[in-house]
Amino acid sequence: MIIAHTVAELRHALRHTERPAFVPTMGNLHAGHLSLLAQAKPLGDATVTSIFVNRLQFLPGEDFDSYPRTFADDCAALEQAGCDVLFAPREGDLYPEPQTFRIQPDPQLADLLEGAFRPGFFTGMATVVMKLFMAVFAGKPHGTAMFGKKDYQQLMVVRGMVRQFALPVDVVACETERADDGLALSSRNRYLTEAERAESVQLVQALRALAQAALAAGERLPAERPALETAATAQLAARGWQPDYLTVRRRADLLPPRAGDGAGALVALGAARLGSTRLIDNLEV
Ligand code: PAF
């Protein structure tokens, strides 16, 4: 595996590659990331994984400083998984000057849900993804980028950006990897205490119950949705969580369902804090 720190080193490593298959990450790799890499392999003539903890997408007071950085373990895991190129820029390599030009995602999508609770997150995320895409794909006839469905809204923002800027990149959505009890794999799971880890599965269980209730409501879903969401949120809060939202939305635009939106068109999404750890998850319905 070639390790590139600068964009020039990356481009040199990829000089004979025509169709990079790219897995952007913030490191602290787990089975979810490695599954993205495994799915990337047949889709390009070289795999590239990036590791970069992007300050721009963290709010003041969030976990930028404490975000787990496990570079040596990540390198070993990528090497073993057969990654061809690791792009691990230092902050000054990716942001040699203050980033005054930014990608401003459509507020109709980016101000909802995660964007409402983490203002600026999607701008910071989309800006670094654009920079990473330019580093990996510029001058290439075609590329593929892998994104997990766990960050559902992120995936939709990236898809919108790729579409509107006509980037020559196929965005592939990959299913969420889960622990045996159903908890979605996430680098932030390592913040959980033992007791919190045991409790953490309640988020996906609450989403499952909400999804079932949404399906059962059928045509009445637009009218009954607020009450179903309030009940789901209250149940989680009663267990000691601090929910930001538990909601049923349309997969197409993350807006509330309308009459006729049913199975195949919906997604239940949730974000909640357990102790000091904020977890997010979703289930397509
Ligand atoms: O999902 C992530 O790990 C990050 O948001 C990403 C896409 C690597 C951008 O920093």
mmCIF file of C-alpha atoms and ligand atoms in Angstrom:
data_model
loop_
_atom_site.group_PDB
_atom_site.id
_atom_site.type_symbol
_atom_site.label_atom_id
_atom_site.label_comp_id
_atom_site.label_asym_id
_atom_site.label_seq_id
_atom_site.Cartn_x
_atom_site.Cartn_y
_atom_site.Cartn_z
ATOM 1 C CA MET A 1 0.000 0.000 0.000
ATOM 2 C CA ILE A 2 1.316 3.408 -0.970
ATOM 3 C CA ILE A 3 0.843 6.140 1.646
ATOM 4 C CA ALA A 4 0.451 9.638 0.180
ATOM 5 C CA HIS A 5 0.340 12.719 2.394
ATOM 6 C CA THR A 6 0.216 15.468 -0.209
ATOM 7 C CA VAL A 7 -2.046 15.866 -3.211
ATOM 8 C CA ALA A 8 1.049 15.703 -5.437
ATOM 9 C CA GLU A 9 2.076 12.376 -3.874
ATOM 10 C CA LEU A 10 -1.454 11.066 -4.314
ATOM 11 C CA ARG A 11 -1.592 12.081 -7.967
ATOM 12 C CA HIS A 12 1.797 10.467 -8.567
ATOM 13 C CA ALA A 13 0.597 7.233 -6.918
ATOM 14 C CA LEU A 14 -2.497 7.270 -9.146
ATOM 15 C CA ARG A 15 -0.740 8.272 -12.374
ATOM 16 C CA HIS A 16 -1.586 4.975 -14.110
ATOM 17 C CA THR A 17 -5.057 4.653 -12.552
ATOM 18 C CA GLU A 18 -8.036 5.481 -14.757
ATOM 19 C CA ARG A 19 -10.959 4.577 -12.493
ATOM 20 C CA PRO A 20 -10.154 5.100 -8.807
ATOM 21 C CA ALA A 21 -12.578 3.565 -6.320
ATOM 22 C CA PHE A 22 -12.508 5.817 -3.293
ATOM 23 C CA VAL A 23 -13.462 5.376 0.371
ATOM 24 C CA PRO A 24 -13.340 8.690 2.286
ATOM 25 C CA THR A 25 -13.001 8.251 6.067
ATOM 26 C CA MET A 26 -11.959 10.077 9.198
ATOM 27 C CA GLY A 27 -9.982 7.018 10.336
ATOM 28 C CA ASN A 28 -10.444 4.850 13.422
ATOM 29 C CA LEU A 29 -11.461 2.207 10.933
ATOM 30 C CA HIS A 30 -13.941 -0.513 11.830
ATOM 31 C CA ALA A 31 -15.679 -3.325 9.960
ATOM 32 C CA GLY A 32 -18.047 -0.797 8.343
ATOM 33 C CA HIS A 33 -15.172 1.036 6.647
ATOM 34 C CA LEU A 34 -13.522 -2.220 5.610
ATOM 35 C CA SER A 35 -16.797 -3.366 4.076
ATOM 36 C CA LEU A 36 -16.867 -0.142 1.985
ATOM 37 C CA LEU A 37 -13.338 -0.950 0.841
ATOM 38 C CA ALA A 38 -14.262 -4.551 -0.046
ATOM 39 C CA GLN A 39 -17.224 -3.275 -2.081
ATOM 40 C CA ALA A 40 -14.993 -0.675 -3.767
ATOM 41 C CA LYS A 41 -12.443 -3.175 -5.047
ATOM 42 C CA PRO A 42 -14.330 -4.537 -8.076
ATOM 43 C CA LEU A 43 -15.497 -1.037 -9.061
ATOM 44 C CA GLY A 44 -12.154 0.524 -10.035
ATOM 45 C CA ASP A 45 -8.621 -0.245 -11.153
ATOM 46 C CA ALA A 46 -7.192 0.974 -7.813
ATOM 47 C CA THR A 47 -8.681 1.550 -4.376
ATOM 48 C CA VAL A 48 -7.958 4.751 -2.464
ATOM 49 C CA THR A 49 -8.891 5.285 1.184
ATOM 50 C CA SER A 50 -8.503 8.700 2.771
ATOM 51 C CA ILE A 51 -8.036 9.367 6.469
ATOM 52 C CA PHE A 52 -8.587 12.969 7.458
ATOM 53 C CA VAL A 53 -10.338 14.383 10.515
ATOM 54 C CA ASN A 54 -11.885 17.472 8.965
ATOM 55 C CA ARG A 55 -11.967 20.358 11.421
ATOM 56 C CA LEU A 56 -14.371 22.241 9.141
ATOM 57 C CA GLN A 57 -17.260 19.859 9.828
ATOM 58 C CA PHE A 58 -17.022 19.976 13.632
ATOM 59 C CA LEU A 59 -18.890 22.620 15.624
ATOM 60 C CA PRO A 60 -17.177 24.433 18.481
ATOM 61 C CA GLY A 61 -17.509 22.173 21.522
ATOM 62 C CA GLU A 62 -17.804 18.987 19.453
ATOM 63 C CA ASP A 63 -15.269 16.168 19.569
ATOM 64 C CA PHE A 64 -12.701 17.336 16.983
ATOM 65 C CA ASP A 65 -9.822 17.194 19.502
ATOM 66 C CA SER A 66 -10.849 13.910 21.083
ATOM 67 C CA TYR A 67 -11.937 12.180 17.849
ATOM 68 C CA PRO A 68 -10.109 8.824 17.947
ATOM 69 C CA ARG A 69 -6.935 8.918 15.866
ATOM 70 C CA THR A 70 -5.516 5.429 15.403
ATOM 71 C CA PHE A 71 -3.281 5.830 12.374
ATOM 72 C CA ALA A 72 -0.964 2.849 12.913
ATOM 73 C CA ASP A 73 -3.863 0.428 13.459
ATOM 74 C CA ASP A 74 -5.724 1.915 10.488
ATOM 75 C CA CYS A 75 -2.683 1.430 8.223
ATOM 76 C CA ALA A 76 -2.353 -2.191 9.310
ATOM 77 C CA ALA A 77 -6.073 -2.837 8.699
ATOM 78 C CA LEU A 78 -5.971 -1.209 5.244
ATOM 79 C CA GLU A 79 -2.822 -3.071 4.302
ATOM 80 C CA GLN A 80 -4.418 -6.359 5.314
ATOM 81 C CA ALA A 81 -7.612 -5.499 3.447
ATOM 82 C CA GLY A 82 -5.639 -4.876 0.257
ATOM 83 C CA CYS A 83 -6.088 -1.116 -0.097
ATOM 84 C CA ASP A 84 -3.831 0.193 -2.880
ATOM 85 C CA VAL A 85 -3.360 3.809 -1.821
ATOM 86 C CA LEU A 86 -3.901 5.556 1.513
ATOM 87 C CA PHE A 87 -4.295 9.318 1.276
ATOM 88 C CA ALA A 88 -3.562 10.762 4.712
ATOM 89 C CA PRO A 89 -3.095 14.500 4.319
ATOM 90 C CA ARG A 90 -1.965 16.674 7.200
ATOM 91 C CA GLU A 91 -4.191 19.651 7.843
ATOM 92 C CA GLY A 92 -1.826 21.991 5.977
ATOM 93 C CA ASP A 93 -1.753 19.666 2.960
ATOM 94 C CA LEU A 94 -5.506 19.896 2.460
ATOM 95 C CA TYR A 95 -5.959 23.421 3.793
ATOM 96 C CA PRO A 96 -2.742 25.268 2.874
ATOM 97 C CA GLU A 97 -4.621 28.540 3.358
ATOM 98 C CA PRO A 98 -7.864 29.396 5.157
ATOM 99 C CA GLN A 99 -10.733 27.765 3.235
ATOM 100 C CA THR A 100 -12.727 30.849 2.293
ATOM 101 C CA PHE A 101 -14.453 29.206 -0.693
ATOM 102 C CA ARG A 102 -16.919 26.563 0.515
ATOM 103 C CA ILE A 103 -19.584 24.245 -0.850
ATOM 104 C CA GLN A 104 -22.973 25.466 0.327
ATOM 105 C CA PRO A 105 -25.433 22.555 0.105
ATOM 106 C CA ASP A 106 -29.083 23.174 -0.681
ATOM 107 C CA PRO A 107 -30.587 24.422 2.613
ATOM 108 C CA GLN A 108 -33.841 22.585 1.855
ATOM 109 C CA LEU A 109 -31.887 19.402 2.482
ATOM 110 C CA ALA A 110 -28.944 20.524 4.587
ATOM 111 C CA ASP A 111 -30.871 22.551 7.169
ATOM 112 C CA LEU A 112 -33.058 19.587 8.166
ATOM 113 C CA LEU A 113 -32.396 16.994 10.860
ATOM 114 C CA GLU A 114 -28.596 16.756 11.294
ATOM 115 C CA GLY A 115 -28.200 20.228 9.809
ATOM 116 C CA ALA A 116 -30.630 21.689 12.349
ATOM 117 C CA PHE A 117 -28.680 20.209 15.260
ATOM 118 C CA ARG A 118 -25.203 20.594 13.752
ATOM 119 C CA PRO A 119 -25.355 23.876 11.791
ATOM 120 C CA GLY A 120 -22.473 24.131 9.354
ATOM 121 C CA PHE A 121 -21.749 20.403 9.419
ATOM 122 C CA PHE A 122 -22.866 19.765 5.855
ATOM 123 C CA THR A 123 -21.005 22.785 4.490
ATOM 124 C CA GLY A 124 -17.794 21.580 6.139
ATOM 125 C CA MET A 125 -18.397 17.997 5.060
ATOM 126 C CA ALA A 126 -19.271 18.840 1.444
ATOM 127 C CA THR A 127 -16.294 21.205 1.179
ATOM 128 C CA VAL A 128 -13.799 18.551 2.231
ATOM 129 C CA VAL A 129 -15.464 15.886 0.093
ATOM 130 C CA MET A 130 -15.168 18.193 -2.932
ATOM 131 C CA LYS A 131 -11.480 18.761 -2.115
ATOM 132 C CA LEU A 132 -10.904 15.023 -1.683
ATOM 133 C CA PHE A 133 -12.750 14.283 -4.936
ATOM 134 C CA MET A 134 -10.593 16.836 -6.775
ATOM 135 C CA ALA A 135 -7.459 15.278 -5.303
ATOM 136 C CA VAL A 136 -8.459 11.712 -6.211
ATOM 137 C CA PHE A 137 -10.461 12.096 -9.421
ATOM 138 C CA ALA A 138 -9.172 15.217 -11.248
ATOM 139 C CA GLY A 139 -8.014 14.215 -14.723
ATOM 140 C CA LYS A 140 -9.510 10.721 -14.460
ATOM 141 C CA PRO A 141 -12.166 9.617 -16.934
ATOM 142 C CA HIS A 142 -14.309 8.127 -14.209
ATOM 143 C CA GLY A 143 -14.418 7.287 -10.534
ATOM 144 C CA THR A 144 -16.486 5.679 -7.802
ATOM 145 C CA ALA A 145 -16.928 6.873 -4.224
ATOM 146 C CA MET A 146 -18.357 4.759 -1.428
ATOM 147 C CA PHE A 147 -20.604 6.211 1.290
ATOM 148 C CA GLY A 148 -22.368 4.352 4.098
ATOM 149 C CA LYS A 149 -26.132 4.669 4.510
ATOM 150 C CA LYS A 150 -25.651 5.182 8.236
ATOM 151 C CA ASP A 151 -24.958 8.845 7.439
ATOM 152 C CA TYR A 152 -28.096 8.960 5.309
ATOM 153 C CA GLN A 153 -28.395 12.715 4.958
ATOM 154 C CA GLN A 154 -24.655 13.045 4.263
ATOM 155 C CA LEU A 155 -25.056 10.553 1.434
ATOM 156 C CA MET A 156 -27.941 12.609 0.006
ATOM 157 C CA VAL A 157 -25.949 15.851 0.220
ATOM 158 C CA VAL A 158 -22.982 14.238 -1.561
ATOM 159 C CA ARG A 159 -25.273 12.808 -4.252
ATOM 160 C CA GLY A 160 -26.800 16.257 -4.812
ATOM 161 C CA MET A 161 -23.360 17.867 -5.044
ATOM 162 C CA VAL A 162 -22.115 15.278 -7.544
ATOM 163 C CA ARG A 163 -25.273 15.682 -9.637
ATOM 164 C CA GLN A 164 -25.325 19.478 -9.700
ATOM 165 C CA PHE A 165 -21.598 19.869 -10.385
ATOM 166 C CA ALA A 166 -21.735 16.982 -12.906
ATOM 167 C CA LEU A 167 -18.726 15.352 -11.262
ATOM 168 C CA PRO A 168 -17.579 12.205 -13.102
ATOM 169 C CA VAL A 169 -18.096 10.096 -9.988
ATOM 170 C CA ASP A 170 -20.574 7.321 -9.234
ATOM 171 C CA VAL A 171 -21.654 7.536 -5.601
ATOM 172 C CA VAL A 172 -22.336 4.055 -4.248
ATOM 173 C CA ALA A 173 -24.522 3.755 -1.154
ATOM 174 C CA CYS A 174 -23.498 0.888 1.126
ATOM 175 C CA GLU A 175 -25.653 -0.787 3.767
ATOM 176 C CA THR A 176 -24.928 -0.028 7.411
ATOM 177 C CA GLU A 177 -22.771 -2.601 9.176
ATOM 178 C CA ARG A 178 -24.135 -3.567 12.581
ATOM 179 C CA ALA A 179 -22.898 -5.331 15.697
ATOM 180 C CA ASP A 180 -24.618 -8.625 16.584
ATOM 181 C CA ASP A 181 -27.162 -6.815 18.757
ATOM 182 C CA GLY A 182 -28.010 -4.337 15.976
ATOM 183 C CA LEU A 183 -25.989 -1.261 16.999
ATOM 184 C CA ALA A 184 -24.743 0.529 13.885
ATOM 185 C CA LEU A 185 -20.935 0.477 13.756
ATOM 186 C CA SER A 186 -19.431 3.918 14.317
ATOM 187 C CA SER A 187 -16.088 5.271 15.436
ATOM 188 C CA ARG A 188 -17.937 7.158 18.169
ATOM 189 C CA ASN A 189 -19.162 3.881 19.738
ATOM 190 C CA ARG A 190 -15.818 3.694 21.452
ATOM 191 C CA TYR A 191 -16.845 6.638 23.652
ATOM 192 C CA LEU A 192 -19.585 4.478 25.252
ATOM 193 C CA THR A 193 -19.116 3.055 28.722
ATOM 194 C CA GLU A 194 -19.959 -0.632 29.195
ATOM 195 C CA ALA A 195 -23.409 0.220 30.545
ATOM 196 C CA GLU A 196 -24.026 2.713 27.713
ATOM 197 C CA ARG A 197 -22.929 0.150 25.149
ATOM 198 C CA ALA A 198 -25.559 -2.262 26.499
ATOM 199 C CA GLU A 199 -28.197 0.483 26.338
ATOM 200 C CA SER A 200 -27.125 1.840 22.931
ATOM 201 C CA VAL A 201 -29.078 -0.773 20.959
ATOM 202 C CA GLN A 202 -32.268 0.952 22.094
ATOM 203 C CA LEU A 203 -31.835 3.577 19.378
ATOM 204 C CA VAL A 204 -32.227 1.139 16.517
ATOM 205 C CA GLN A 205 -34.985 -0.649 18.418
ATOM 206 C CA ALA A 206 -36.866 2.633 18.782
ATOM 207 C CA LEU A 207 -36.432 3.273 15.054
ATOM 208 C CA ARG A 208 -37.671 -0.227 14.267
ATOM 209 C CA ALA A 209 -40.792 0.330 16.379
ATOM 210 C CA LEU A 210 -41.347 3.748 14.797
ATOM 211 C CA ALA A 211 -40.958 2.279 11.309
ATOM 212 C CA GLN A 212 -43.487 -0.459 12.095
ATOM 213 C CA ALA A 213 -45.940 2.078 13.497
ATOM 214 C CA ALA A 214 -45.511 4.218 10.370
ATOM 215 C CA LEU A 215 -46.298 1.288 8.124
ATOM 216 C CA ALA A 216 -49.280 0.311 10.268
ATOM 217 C CA ALA A 217 -50.637 3.868 10.007
ATOM 218 C CA GLY A 218 -50.814 3.488 6.222
ATOM 219 C CA GLU A 219 -52.851 6.309 4.663
ATOM 220 C CA ARG A 220 -53.161 8.001 8.073
ATOM 221 C CA LEU A 221 -49.378 8.449 8.360
ATOM 222 C CA PRO A 222 -49.267 12.180 7.473
ATOM 223 C CA ALA A 223 -51.767 12.906 10.237
ATOM 224 C CA GLU A 224 -50.444 10.430 12.807
ATOM 225 C CA ARG A 225 -46.710 10.942 12.243
ATOM 226 C CA PRO A 226 -46.203 13.754 14.799
ATOM 227 C CA ALA A 227 -47.809 11.702 17.594
ATOM 228 C CA LEU A 228 -45.854 8.572 16.662
ATOM 229 C CA GLU A 229 -42.594 10.542 16.713
ATOM 230 C CA THR A 230 -43.415 12.228 20.005
ATOM 231 C CA ALA A 231 -44.139 8.840 21.603
ATOM 232 C CA ALA A 232 -40.922 7.297 20.255
ATOM 233 C CA THR A 233 -38.883 10.276 21.462
ATOM 234 C CA ALA A 234 -40.503 10.208 24.904
ATOM 235 C CA GLN A 235 -39.813 6.485 25.302
ATOM 236 C CA LEU A 236 -36.130 6.954 24.569
ATOM 237 C CA ALA A 237 -35.951 10.004 26.831
ATOM 238 C CA ALA A 238 -37.559 7.973 29.633
ATOM 239 C CA ARG A 239 -34.608 5.569 29.419
ATOM 240 C CA GLY A 240 -32.162 8.431 30.045
ATOM 241 C CA TRP A 241 -31.370 9.414 26.459
ATOM 242 C CA GLN A 242 -31.428 12.992 25.165
ATOM 243 C CA PRO A 243 -32.990 12.574 21.727
ATOM 244 C CA ASP A 244 -32.450 15.243 19.063
ATOM 245 C CA TYR A 245 -35.010 13.677 16.726
ATOM 246 C CA LEU A 246 -36.714 10.423 15.861
ATOM 247 C CA THR A 247 -38.657 10.872 12.686
ATOM 248 C CA VAL A 248 -40.135 9.232 9.616
ATOM 249 C CA ARG A 249 -39.316 10.970 6.347
ATOM 250 C CA ARG A 250 -39.481 10.422 2.627
ATOM 251 C CA ARG A 251 -36.344 8.796 1.265
ATOM 252 C CA ALA A 252 -36.405 11.099 -1.768
ATOM 253 C CA ASP A 253 -36.033 14.455 0.013
ATOM 254 C CA LEU A 254 -36.208 13.825 3.783
ATOM 255 C CA LEU A 255 -39.425 15.829 3.990
ATOM 256 C CA PRO A 256 -42.423 14.549 5.975
ATOM 257 C CA PRO A 257 -44.397 11.843 4.176
ATOM 258 C CA ARG A 258 -47.474 12.774 2.202
ATOM 259 C CA ALA A 259 -50.555 10.698 1.451
ATOM 260 C CA GLY A 260 -49.567 7.679 -0.609
ATOM 261 C CA ASP A 261 -45.958 7.528 0.672
ATOM 262 C CA GLY A 262 -45.594 4.033 2.100
ATOM 263 C CA ALA A 263 -43.264 1.041 2.159
ATOM 264 C CA GLY A 264 -40.268 1.550 -0.117
ATOM 265 C CA ALA A 265 -40.507 5.353 0.039
ATOM 266 C CA LEU A 266 -39.776 6.024 3.709
ATOM 267 C CA VAL A 267 -36.868 6.109 6.116
ATOM 268 C CA ALA A 268 -36.922 6.331 9.913
ATOM 269 C CA LEU A 269 -34.033 8.450 11.185
ATOM 270 C CA GLY A 270 -32.836 9.162 14.688
ATOM 271 C CA ALA A 271 -30.151 11.028 16.587
ATOM 272 C CA ALA A 272 -29.816 10.958 20.345
ATOM 273 C CA ARG A 273 -27.232 11.521 23.002
ATOM 274 C CA LEU A 274 -26.445 8.746 25.480
ATOM 275 C CA GLY A 275 -24.288 10.230 28.207
ATOM 276 C CA SER A 276 -21.795 12.355 26.289
ATOM 277 C CA THR A 277 -21.984 10.310 23.085
ATOM 278 C CA ARG A 278 -24.222 11.365 20.212
ATOM 279 C CA LEU A 279 -25.390 8.406 18.106
ATOM 280 C CA ILE A 280 -27.257 8.486 14.801
ATOM 281 C CA ASP A 281 -28.954 5.693 12.890
ATOM 282 C CA ASN A 282 -31.696 5.061 10.353
ATOM 283 C CA LEU A 283 -33.758 2.284 8.828
ATOM 284 C CA GLU A 284 -35.257 2.316 5.363
ATOM 285 C CA VAL A 285 -38.907 1.378 5.556
HETATM 286 O O1 PAF B 1 -18.432 10.258 7.035
HETATM 287 C C1 PAF B 1 -17.257 10.671 7.269
HETATM 288 O O2 PAF B 1 -16.402 9.939 7.784
HETATM 289 C C2 PAF B 1 -16.902 12.103 6.908
HETATM 290 O O3 PAF B 1 -18.004 12.939 7.020
HETATM 291 C C3 PAF B 1 -16.257 12.229 5.524
HETATM 292 C C4 PAF B 1 -17.213 11.827 4.416
HETATM 293 C C5 PAF B 1 -14.991 11.365 5.444
HETATM 294 C C6 PAF B 1 -15.860 13.687 5.274
HETATM 295 O O4 PAF B 1 -14.981 14.149 6.252
#
